[in-house]
Coordinates of C-alpha atoms in Angstrom, one line a residue:
M1 CA -28.0 -34.5 -17.1
F2 CA -25.1 -36.9 -15.9
S3 CA -23.5 -39.7 -17.6
N4 CA -23.9 -43.4 -16.4
A5 CA -19.9 -43.5 -15.9
T6 CA -19.8 -40.5 -13.9
L7 CA -21.9 -41.5 -11.0
P8 CA -20.4 -44.4 -9.3
S9 CA -16.5 -43.2 -9.3
L10 CA -17.9 -39.8 -7.8
F11 CA -20.3 -41.2 -5.2
S12 CA -18.5 -44.3 -3.9
G13 CA -16.3 -42.3 -1.5
L14 CA -18.8 -40.2 0.4
L15 CA -20.3 -43.1 2.3
G16 CA -17.1 -43.0 4.3
I17 CA -18.3 -39.8 6.2
G18 CA -19.4 -41.4 9.2
G19 CA -19.4 -44.9 7.6
A20 CA -22.2 -46.9 6.5
A21 CA -24.9 -48.3 8.6
S22 CA -27.1 -51.2 8.5
G23 CA -29.0 -51.4 5.0
G24 CA -32.0 -52.4 3.3
S25 CA -33.0 -55.2 0.9
Q26 CA -35.3 -56.1 -2.1
S27 CA -37.5 -58.1 0.4
S28 CA -37.6 -55.3 3.4
C29 CA -38.6 -53.1 0.5
V30 CA -41.5 -54.9 -1.2
D31 CA -42.8 -56.2 2.3
F32 CA -42.5 -52.8 4.0
S33 CA -45.9 -51.5 5.6
P34 CA -45.2 -48.8 8.5
T35 CA -46.9 -49.3 11.8
A36 CA -48.8 -46.8 14.0
L37 CA -48.2 -44.1 11.6
P38 CA -51.6 -42.5 11.3
G39 CA -52.2 -40.6 8.2
V40 CA -49.4 -42.1 6.0
S41 CA -49.8 -44.9 3.6
V42 CA -47.4 -46.8 0.8
A43 CA -49.0 -46.3 -2.3
A44 CA -46.3 -48.3 -4.1
A45 CA -42.8 -49.9 -3.0
T46 CA -40.3 -50.6 -5.7
Y47 CA -36.8 -52.0 -5.3
Y48 CA -34.0 -51.1 -7.7
P49 CA -30.8 -53.5 -7.8
A50 CA -27.6 -51.6 -8.3
N51 CA -27.3 -50.3 -12.1
A52 CA -31.0 -51.1 -12.7
S53 CA -32.7 -48.7 -15.0
V54 CA -34.2 -45.8 -13.2
D55 CA -36.6 -44.0 -15.6
I56 CA -39.1 -41.7 -13.3
S57 CA -40.8 -38.5 -14.3
N58 CA -43.3 -36.1 -12.8
L59 CA -44.8 -32.7 -13.9
Y60 CA -41.7 -31.1 -12.2
M61 CA -38.5 -33.3 -12.6
A62 CA -37.3 -36.5 -14.1
I63 CA -34.5 -38.8 -13.9
N64 CA -33.2 -41.4 -16.2
S65 CA -30.3 -43.6 -15.2
S66 CA -28.8 -46.8 -14.8
A67 CA -25.9 -45.9 -12.4
L68 CA -27.4 -45.7 -9.2
P69 CA -26.8 -48.0 -6.2
A70 CA -29.3 -50.5 -4.8
F71 CA -32.3 -48.7 -3.1
C72 CA -36.0 -48.9 -2.3
R73 CA -38.3 -46.3 -3.6
L74 CA -41.6 -45.9 -1.2
E75 CA -44.6 -43.5 -2.6
L76 CA -46.4 -42.3 0.2
L77 CA -49.6 -40.9 0.8
V78 CA -49.3 -38.3 3.6
T79 CA -52.5 -36.5 5.0
T80 CA -51.8 -32.8 5.2
N81 CA -55.5 -31.9 6.4
E82 CA -57.6 -34.7 7.6
T83 CA -60.8 -32.4 7.6
A84 CA -60.2 -31.2 4.2
G85 CA -59.0 -34.6 3.2
S86 CA -55.8 -33.1 1.8
F87 CA -52.6 -35.0 1.0
A88 CA -49.0 -34.8 -0.5
N89 CA -47.3 -37.4 -2.7
T90 CA -44.0 -37.8 -0.9
E91 CA -41.0 -40.1 -2.1
V92 CA -38.7 -41.7 0.3
W93 CA -35.7 -43.5 -1.2
L94 CA -33.8 -45.8 0.9
P95 CA -30.5 -47.0 -0.1
D96 CA -29.5 -50.4 0.8
E97 CA -26.3 -48.8 1.8
W98 CA -27.5 -46.4 4.1
N99 CA -25.0 -43.9 6.1
G100 CA -27.6 -43.4 9.1
R101 CA -28.8 -40.1 7.9
M102 CA -31.7 -38.4 6.2
L103 CA -31.7 -35.8 3.5
T104 CA -34.9 -33.8 2.5
I105 CA -34.9 -32.4 -0.7
G106 CA -36.8 -29.1 -1.8
N107 CA -38.4 -28.0 -4.6
G108 CA -38.0 -24.8 -7.3
G109 CA -40.8 -22.4 -8.2
F110 CA -44.4 -23.6 -7.8
A111 CA -43.4 -27.2 -8.5
G112 CA -45.9 -30.0 -7.7
G113 CA -43.6 -32.9 -7.8
A114 CA -40.8 -34.7 -5.8
D115 CA -37.3 -33.8 -7.2
V116 CA -36.6 -37.5 -8.1
L117 CA -33.4 -36.0 -10.0
T118 CA -31.7 -34.8 -6.8
L119 CA -33.1 -37.9 -4.9
G120 CA -31.3 -40.2 -7.6
T121 CA -28.1 -38.1 -8.2
I122 CA -27.3 -36.9 -4.6
A123 CA -29.2 -38.4 -1.8
V124 CA -29.0 -42.1 -2.6
P125 CA -25.5 -42.3 -4.1
Q126 CA -24.1 -40.5 -1.2
G127 CA -26.0 -42.9 1.2
F128 CA -28.6 -40.6 2.4
A129 CA -32.2 -41.8 3.1
G130 CA -34.1 -39.1 0.7
V131 CA -37.2 -37.5 1.1
S132 CA -39.1 -35.1 -1.3
T133 CA -42.7 -34.1 -1.6
N134 CA -45.1 -32.7 -4.3
T135 CA -46.2 -30.0 -1.6
G136 CA -49.6 -31.3 -2.1
H137 CA -50.3 -30.6 -5.8
N138 CA -49.2 -31.6 -9.1
S139 CA -47.7 -28.9 -11.7
S140 CA -44.7 -27.6 -13.2
S141 CA -42.5 -25.0 -11.5
G142 CA -44.1 -22.3 -13.5
D143 CA -47.7 -23.1 -12.9
A144 CA -49.4 -21.8 -10.0
T145 CA -53.3 -22.3 -11.4
W146 CA -53.8 -24.9 -8.9
G147 CA -53.7 -22.4 -6.1
G148 CA -57.2 -21.2 -6.6
P149 CA -59.3 -19.4 -6.8
H150 CA -59.9 -19.6 -3.1
N151 CA -57.9 -23.0 -2.6
D152 CA -56.6 -21.8 0.9
N153 CA -56.1 -25.5 1.9
A154 CA -53.6 -26.1 -0.9
L155 CA -51.8 -22.8 -0.5
V156 CA -51.0 -23.7 3.0
D157 CA -49.8 -27.2 1.9
F158 CA -47.4 -25.3 -0.5
G159 CA -46.5 -22.8 2.0
W160 CA -45.1 -25.1 4.8
R161 CA -47.5 -27.7 5.9
A162 CA -46.7 -30.6 3.3
V163 CA -42.9 -30.2 3.8
H164 CA -43.3 -30.3 7.4
Q165 CA -45.5 -33.4 7.5
S166 CA -43.4 -35.0 4.8
V167 CA -40.5 -34.8 7.2
L168 CA -42.1 -36.3 10.0
A169 CA -43.3 -39.2 8.0
G170 CA -39.8 -39.5 6.6
K171 CA -38.1 -39.8 9.8
E172 CA -40.6 -42.5 11.1
V173 CA -40.3 -44.4 7.9
V174 CA -36.8 -44.6 7.9
K175 CA -36.8 -45.8 11.5
Q176 CA -38.9 -48.4 10.7
Y177 CA -37.3 -49.7 7.4
Y178 CA -33.9 -49.7 9.0
N179 CA -35.0 -50.6 12.6
K180 CA -33.0 -47.6 13.8
A181 CA -33.7 -43.5 13.8
A182 CA -31.5 -41.5 11.6
K183 CA -28.5 -40.1 13.5
R184 CA -28.9 -36.7 11.7
S185 CA -31.6 -35.0 9.5
Y186 CA -30.4 -32.7 6.7
Y187 CA -32.0 -30.5 4.2
L188 CA -31.0 -29.3 0.6
G189 CA -32.9 -26.9 -1.5
C190 CA -32.6 -23.8 -3.7
S191 CA -34.9 -21.1 -4.8
N192 CA -38.5 -21.9 -3.6
G193 CA -36.5 -24.9 -2.1
G194 CA -34.3 -22.4 -0.1
R195 CA -37.4 -20.7 1.1
Q196 CA -39.0 -24.1 2.4
G197 CA -35.8 -25.0 4.2
L198 CA -35.7 -21.5 5.8
K199 CA -39.6 -21.8 6.7
E200 CA -39.3 -25.3 8.3
V201 CA -36.4 -24.1 10.6
Q202 CA -38.4 -20.9 11.6
L203 CA -41.5 -23.0 12.5
F204 CA -40.1 -26.4 13.6
P205 CA -36.5 -26.1 14.6
D206 CA -36.0 -29.7 15.5
S207 CA -36.9 -30.9 12.0
F208 CA -33.3 -30.5 10.7
D209 CA -29.8 -30.4 12.3
G210 CA -28.4 -28.7 9.3
I211 CA -29.7 -27.3 6.1
V212 CA -28.1 -26.0 2.7
V213 CA -30.2 -23.4 1.2
G214 CA -29.6 -21.7 -1.9
A215 CA -30.9 -18.4 -3.3
P216 CA -34.1 -18.5 -1.2
A217 CA -37.0 -17.2 -2.8
T218 CA -38.4 -15.0 0.2
P219 CA -40.4 -13.0 0.9
V220 CA -42.4 -14.6 -1.7
T221 CA -44.5 -11.4 -1.6
G222 CA -41.4 -9.3 -2.5
F223 CA -40.1 -11.5 -5.0
I224 CA -43.4 -11.6 -7.2
A225 CA -43.8 -7.8 -6.7
W226 CA -40.2 -7.5 -8.1
V227 CA -40.8 -9.6 -10.8
S228 CA -44.1 -7.9 -11.8
H229 CA -42.3 -4.6 -11.5
T230 CA -39.5 -5.6 -13.7
L231 CA -41.7 -6.8 -16.2
Q232 CA -43.2 -3.2 -16.5
V233 CA -40.0 -1.6 -16.5
T234 CA -38.5 -3.8 -19.1
G235 CA -41.6 -3.6 -21.4
T236 CA -42.4 -5.8 -24.1
T237 CA -39.7 -6.7 -27.0
T238 CA -41.2 -3.6 -28.8
S239 CA -41.1 -1.2 -26.1
P240 CA -38.6 1.7 -26.4
G241 CA -36.7 0.8 -23.4
F242 CA -36.7 -2.9 -24.0
I243 CA -33.1 -4.4 -24.0
S244 CA -32.7 -7.7 -26.1
R245 CA -30.4 -10.6 -24.9
A246 CA -27.9 -9.6 -27.8
V247 CA -27.5 -6.2 -26.5
W248 CA -27.2 -7.4 -22.8
T249 CA -24.5 -9.8 -24.0
N250 CA -22.7 -7.6 -26.9
V251 CA -23.1 -4.3 -25.5
I252 CA -23.5 -4.0 -21.7
A253 CA -21.4 -7.0 -20.9
P254 CA -18.1 -5.9 -22.4
E255 CA -18.6 -2.3 -21.0
V256 CA -19.2 -3.7 -17.4
L257 CA -15.8 -5.8 -17.8
R258 CA -13.9 -3.0 -19.2
Q259 CA -14.8 -0.7 -16.4
C260 CA -14.7 -3.5 -13.5
D261 CA -12.9 -6.6 -14.3
G262 CA -9.6 -6.1 -13.1
L263 CA -10.8 -4.7 -9.7
D264 CA -10.3 -8.3 -7.9
G265 CA -6.7 -8.5 -9.4
L266 CA -7.4 -10.5 -12.6
Q267 CA -9.3 -10.1 -15.7
D268 CA -10.9 -13.2 -16.3
G269 CA -14.4 -11.9 -17.1
I270 CA -16.0 -12.5 -13.6
L271 CA -16.5 -10.0 -11.1
N272 CA -15.6 -11.5 -7.7
N273 CA -16.9 -8.3 -5.9
P274 CA -19.5 -6.7 -7.9
R275 CA -20.4 -4.3 -5.2
A276 CA -16.9 -2.7 -5.8
C277 CA -17.9 -2.1 -9.5
N278 CA -19.4 1.4 -9.8
F279 CA -20.5 0.6 -13.2
R280 CA -21.6 4.0 -15.3
P281 CA -23.6 3.0 -18.6
E282 CA -23.7 6.5 -20.0
P283 CA -20.5 5.7 -22.4
L284 CA -22.8 3.3 -24.1
T285 CA -25.3 6.0 -25.0
C286 CA -26.1 6.3 -28.9
R287 CA -24.7 8.9 -30.9
P288 CA -27.1 10.2 -33.7
G289 CA -27.2 7.8 -36.6
Q290 CA -25.4 5.1 -34.5
N291 CA -26.5 1.4 -35.3
P292 CA -28.8 0.9 -32.1
T293 CA -27.5 -2.9 -31.9
T294 CA -24.1 -1.4 -30.7
C295 CA -25.4 1.4 -27.9
L296 CA -28.3 2.2 -25.7
T297 CA -30.9 4.5 -26.2
I298 CA -31.8 7.0 -23.5
A299 CA -34.9 4.9 -22.8
Q300 CA -32.6 1.7 -22.5
L301 CA -30.4 3.5 -20.0
D302 CA -33.4 4.3 -17.8
T303 CA -34.4 0.4 -18.0
L304 CA -31.0 -0.7 -17.2
N305 CA -30.4 1.9 -14.1
H306 CA -33.8 0.3 -12.9
Q307 CA -32.6 -3.1 -13.3
F308 CA -29.5 -2.3 -11.4
T309 CA -31.5 -0.5 -8.3
D310 CA -33.0 -2.1 -5.4
Y311 CA -36.9 -1.8 -5.8
F312 CA -38.7 0.5 -3.2
E313 CA -42.3 1.4 -2.7
S314 CA -43.9 4.3 -1.0
N315 CA -42.3 5.7 2.2
Q316 CA -39.2 3.9 1.2
T317 CA -40.5 0.5 1.8
F318 CA -38.1 -2.0 0.5
V319 CA -39.6 -4.7 -1.7
F320 CA -36.6 -6.7 -3.5
A321 CA -33.2 -6.3 -4.4
G322 CA -32.1 -5.3 -7.8
Y323 CA -29.2 -6.7 -10.0
L324 CA -25.6 -6.4 -9.3
P325 CA -23.0 -5.8 -12.2
G326 CA -21.4 -9.2 -13.7
G327 CA -24.5 -11.4 -14.7
E328 CA -25.1 -9.5 -18.0
T329 CA -24.7 -12.6 -20.1
V330 CA -27.7 -14.4 -18.4
Y331 CA -29.8 -11.2 -17.2
G332 CA -31.1 -10.4 -20.7
G333 CA -32.1 -13.8 -21.6
L334 CA -34.7 -14.3 -18.5
W335 CA -36.7 -11.2 -19.8
D336 CA -36.7 -12.0 -23.3
N337 CA -38.3 -15.3 -22.3
V338 CA -40.7 -14.6 -19.6
S339 CA -44.3 -14.0 -20.9
R340 CA -45.9 -10.8 -19.6
D341 CA -49.3 -12.3 -19.1
Q342 CA -49.0 -16.0 -18.0
G343 CA -46.8 -18.0 -15.8
G344 CA -45.8 -18.0 -12.1
S345 CA -46.0 -14.3 -11.1
I346 CA -49.2 -13.7 -13.1
D347 CA -50.6 -16.9 -11.6
Y348 CA -49.7 -15.8 -8.1
Y349 CA -51.7 -12.6 -8.1
R350 CA -54.5 -14.3 -10.0
Y351 CA -55.0 -17.5 -7.9
M352 CA -53.5 -16.8 -4.6
V353 CA -53.6 -13.2 -3.9
L354 CA -56.7 -11.6 -5.9
N355 CA -58.7 -14.6 -6.7
D356 CA -59.2 -12.9 -10.1
T357 CA -58.4 -14.9 -13.1
T358 CA -58.5 -11.8 -15.4
W359 CA -55.8 -9.9 -13.8
V360 CA -52.8 -9.1 -16.1
N361 CA -49.6 -7.8 -15.4
A362 CA -50.3 -4.4 -16.8
D363 CA -52.5 -4.0 -13.8
Y364 CA -49.7 -4.3 -11.2
N365 CA -49.2 -1.4 -9.0
S366 CA -47.6 -0.4 -5.6
T367 CA -51.1 -1.5 -3.8
L368 CA -50.5 -5.1 -5.0
F369 CA -47.4 -5.3 -2.9
K370 CA -49.1 -4.5 0.2
I371 CA -52.3 -6.6 -0.5
A372 CA -49.9 -9.7 -1.0
E373 CA -48.1 -8.8 2.3
D374 CA -51.6 -8.8 4.0
V375 CA -52.6 -11.9 2.5
N376 CA -49.2 -14.0 2.6
P377 CA -50.8 -16.7 0.7
G378 CA -50.2 -20.2 2.7
Q379 CA -48.1 -18.4 5.1
A380 CA -45.3 -18.8 2.6
N381 CA -43.0 -15.8 3.5
A382 CA -39.9 -17.2 5.3
D383 CA -38.1 -13.8 6.1
D384 CA -38.2 -14.1 9.9
P385 CA -34.7 -13.5 11.1
D386 CA -35.2 -15.3 14.3
L387 CA -33.3 -18.5 14.2
L388 CA -32.4 -19.0 17.9
A389 CA -34.5 -22.0 18.5
F390 CA -32.8 -23.7 15.8
A391 CA -29.1 -22.5 16.4
A392 CA -28.9 -22.3 20.3
A393 CA -28.1 -25.1 22.6
P394 CA -29.2 -28.2 23.2
H395 CA -30.1 -28.3 19.4
N396 CA -27.3 -26.5 17.7
G397 CA -28.6 -26.4 14.2
K398 CA -26.4 -25.2 11.4
V399 CA -27.2 -23.0 8.1
L400 CA -25.1 -23.2 4.9
H401 CA -26.3 -20.4 2.6
Y402 CA -25.3 -19.6 -0.9
V403 CA -26.3 -17.5 -3.7
G404 CA -25.1 -16.9 -7.3
L405 CA -23.9 -13.2 -7.7
A406 CA -25.1 -13.3 -11.3
D407 CA -28.6 -14.6 -10.6
P408 CA -31.1 -13.2 -13.0
L409 CA -34.3 -14.4 -11.1
I410 CA -33.5 -14.0 -7.6
P411 CA -30.8 -11.1 -7.4
S412 CA -28.1 -12.0 -4.8
G413 CA -28.6 -8.9 -2.6
N414 CA -31.8 -10.3 -1.2
S415 CA -29.7 -13.1 0.3
E416 CA -27.1 -10.9 1.6
R417 CA -30.2 -8.7 3.4
Y418 CA -31.5 -11.6 5.0
Y419 CA -28.3 -12.7 6.5
G420 CA -27.9 -9.1 7.8
R421 CA -31.1 -9.3 9.4
V422 CA -30.4 -12.7 11.3
L423 CA -26.9 -11.3 12.2
A424 CA -28.7 -8.1 14.0
H425 CA -31.2 -10.2 15.5
T426 CA -28.9 -12.7 16.8
R427 CA -26.8 -9.9 18.6
A428 CA -29.9 -8.2 19.8
H429 CA -31.3 -11.4 21.2
S430 CA -28.6 -13.6 22.3
P431 CA -26.0 -12.7 25.0
D432 CA -23.5 -15.2 23.8
L433 CA -24.4 -16.6 20.4
N434 CA -22.8 -15.4 17.2
V435 CA -24.0 -15.5 13.9
D436 CA -20.9 -17.3 12.7
D437 CA -21.5 -20.1 15.5
F438 CA -24.4 -21.2 13.4
Y439 CA -24.9 -19.6 9.9
R440 CA -22.2 -19.3 7.0
F441 CA -23.0 -17.2 4.0
F442 CA -21.4 -17.8 0.7
E443 CA -21.5 -15.8 -2.5
V444 CA -20.4 -17.4 -5.7
P445 CA -18.9 -15.0 -8.2
G446 CA -20.2 -15.3 -11.7
M447 CA -23.1 -18.0 -11.1
A448 CA -26.6 -17.6 -12.1
H449 CA -29.8 -19.1 -10.3
W450 CA -29.3 -22.6 -9.2
Y451 CA -26.6 -23.3 -11.8
R452 CA -27.8 -25.0 -15.1
K453 CA -30.5 -25.0 -17.4
H454 CA -33.2 -27.6 -17.1
R455 CA -36.2 -28.4 -19.1
R456 CA -38.6 -31.2 -18.6
N457 CA -40.7 -32.7 -21.6
G458 CA -39.9 -29.6 -23.7
E459 CA -41.7 -27.4 -21.1
A460 CA -40.5 -23.7 -21.2
D461 CA -40.1 -22.0 -17.8
V462 CA -37.9 -19.4 -16.3
H463 CA -35.0 -21.9 -15.3
I464 CA -34.2 -22.7 -18.9
V465 CA -32.6 -19.2 -19.5
T466 CA -30.2 -19.1 -16.4
Q467 CA -27.7 -21.5 -17.4
G468 CA -24.3 -21.3 -15.4
G469 CA -23.0 -18.1 -15.8
P470 CA -19.2 -17.4 -16.3
G471 CA -18.1 -18.5 -12.7
A472 CA -17.1 -21.8 -11.2
N473 CA -20.7 -23.3 -10.3
A474 CA -20.4 -27.0 -9.3
F475 CA -19.9 -27.4 -5.5
G476 CA -22.3 -30.5 -4.7
S477 CA -25.6 -28.9 -4.7
L478 CA -28.7 -29.6 -6.5
L479 CA -28.9 -29.2 -10.4
Q480 CA -25.3 -28.8 -10.4
A481 CA -22.6 -30.8 -12.2
P482 CA -21.1 -33.2 -9.4
P483 CA -17.8 -31.9 -8.0
P484 CA -14.7 -33.6 -9.0
V485 CA -14.4 -34.9 -5.5
L486 CA -16.7 -35.2 -2.5
D487 CA -14.8 -34.1 0.1
A488 CA -15.9 -31.4 2.8
E489 CA -14.2 -28.9 0.6
H490 CA -15.5 -29.4 -2.8
N491 CA -19.3 -30.9 -1.4
V492 CA -21.5 -28.8 0.2
I493 CA -23.0 -31.7 1.5
G494 CA -20.0 -32.8 3.0
A495 CA -19.5 -29.5 4.4
I496 CA -22.6 -29.1 6.4
V497 CA -22.2 -33.0 7.6
R498 CA -18.9 -32.1 8.9
W499 CA -19.8 -29.0 10.7
V500 CA -22.7 -30.5 12.3
E501 CA -21.0 -33.6 13.3
E502 CA -17.4 -32.6 13.7
G503 CA -17.8 -29.0 14.8
V504 CA -15.6 -28.0 11.9
A505 CA -17.4 -24.9 10.4
P506 CA -16.5 -23.9 6.8
D507 CA -14.6 -20.5 6.0
T508 CA -14.2 -21.6 2.4
L509 CA -15.5 -23.8 -0.2
V510 CA -14.1 -24.9 -3.6
A511 CA -16.1 -24.5 -6.8
T512 CA -15.3 -26.0 -10.2
K513 CA -16.2 -24.7 -13.5
Y514 CA -16.2 -27.3 -16.2
N515 CA -16.0 -26.7 -19.8
N516 CA -19.2 -26.1 -21.2
D517 CA -20.3 -26.9 -17.8
T518 CA -20.5 -30.5 -17.9
P519 CA -17.7 -32.9 -16.5
A520 CA -17.1 -34.5 -19.9
G521 CA -15.4 -31.3 -20.9
G522 CA -12.9 -31.1 -18.3
V523 CA -12.1 -28.9 -15.5
A524 CA -11.5 -25.4 -16.9
F525 CA -10.9 -23.8 -13.4
T526 CA -11.4 -24.0 -9.7
R527 CA -12.0 -20.9 -7.3
P528 CA -12.4 -20.6 -3.7
L529 CA -16.0 -19.4 -2.2
C530 CA -15.6 -17.1 0.7
K531 CA -17.5 -16.9 3.9
Y532 CA -19.4 -13.6 3.7
P533 CA -18.4 -10.6 3.9
L534 CA -15.0 -11.8 2.6
T535 CA -14.5 -11.5 -1.1
V536 CA -12.3 -13.5 -3.6
R537 CA -9.2 -11.8 -5.0
Y538 CA -6.3 -13.3 -7.0
K539 CA -2.8 -13.3 -5.2
G540 CA -0.7 -14.6 -8.3
G541 CA 0.2 -17.9 -9.6
D542 CA -1.8 -20.5 -11.9
E543 CA -5.3 -18.8 -12.7
T544 CA -6.9 -22.0 -13.0
K545 CA -6.4 -23.1 -9.5
A546 CA -8.3 -22.1 -6.5
S547 CA -4.9 -21.8 -4.4
S548 CA -3.9 -18.9 -6.6
F549 CA -6.8 -16.8 -5.0
E550 CA -7.5 -15.6 -1.3
C551 CA -10.6 -14.3 0.6
V552 CA -10.2 -10.7 1.7

């Protein structure tokens, strides 16, 4: 993903946040054996000198680079349930030049593999001791067959336990390796990783001092129900109402921009405030004899209206948010590529909820959502709005939450809804704490899910169709191109560190858009990201500079 030349120049500066602490060495790595740490053993210890070839892969993620600083890779076996004999494979990467902090990295989808890519592109180069786990199983992000039938222990590991046990093990290993405890503990995750971070601080408020969560896939029960519902709404590629990627891109997207692109002061192909867009698709209706690739049939209009509408079930029960205008160039690609009868959403009901391996998505109906809510496999839902134990004194934890407004996989309205619930709960239950004191939410105009496509060993999963989007999408989070500078304005990790350790809360961030979404293409433009509920508006000047925009 990143060239070898890119990493040293970009990451050499972040060790300056707080300064580098005492470090490790080859001898301390290969000889390391934790003491008085029951349930944790070292399966392998490997030392990598600076600029050594690091070629590591698992079923979820891979890294192949010779641009990393010197570090020690510990592969741990962490017991998650002694009675069941279950364990997680957990990686702890320990840089020689340690900044005194620990950074835990989450997973995407149903992944059963440590995120070695982010350990090697964010944690270690920026001086953090990095921790990531396979959550107790080995699988790709789109495979949940490991969940059953009736494998409840594995579900609990996935839901929360493997991450928690890995955090505890990671903290102690870091302490013993460097002969001092980490001064701060941070977290970074997106999608299911966003869910994991929220779940951990909801259950165990002391685990982290600050978390960065992107597009959290929670509640899982509502998210998977929305996927199954949308698969039925969109139909197959031969269904009358199916909308192809080409129609989304060439017919719907231009009409959305024609109606709404200038509402934020600039016609640039990006909707900075899609909620202000009262998009009406009826002008796209096919006339008699019109080429159907240039318009929408009545059946397709019905499909489109469903996808731009929040999903409610009986008695107006909210299930999950629908799409907002502005992501049409990425929305269609997802439903072109997702199979109707295999993959994560199907596996969820087959192996986690119903324990029925013959279930197909055509069988989905409103009762399934209620059944899944009652089962809550692995207690994975992380939608509790009570963050007071994490946020209040003396802990004073911080949350930095972001979401792409063009996210085709986990629509952004779900993040907005959770933030609103936390705000309401905080006001109702705390006499003096305000949500702004501990929780900042940033919407990213024109960004899709996570940021960019990724594919491991030819695997086809939903992430490969969600590349980029038209907006600025590099601000230091995982699976993004690195920002041009690693200060607290451009780098979300720097922002959370400064907030926790210096008390400087971020009101804005600066996101970068590269040509072709790669640093080698050069910077196309930068944009501010505004603290919710403010939105970006053009005020005049150079359209490629973030300084030409304001938060209103």
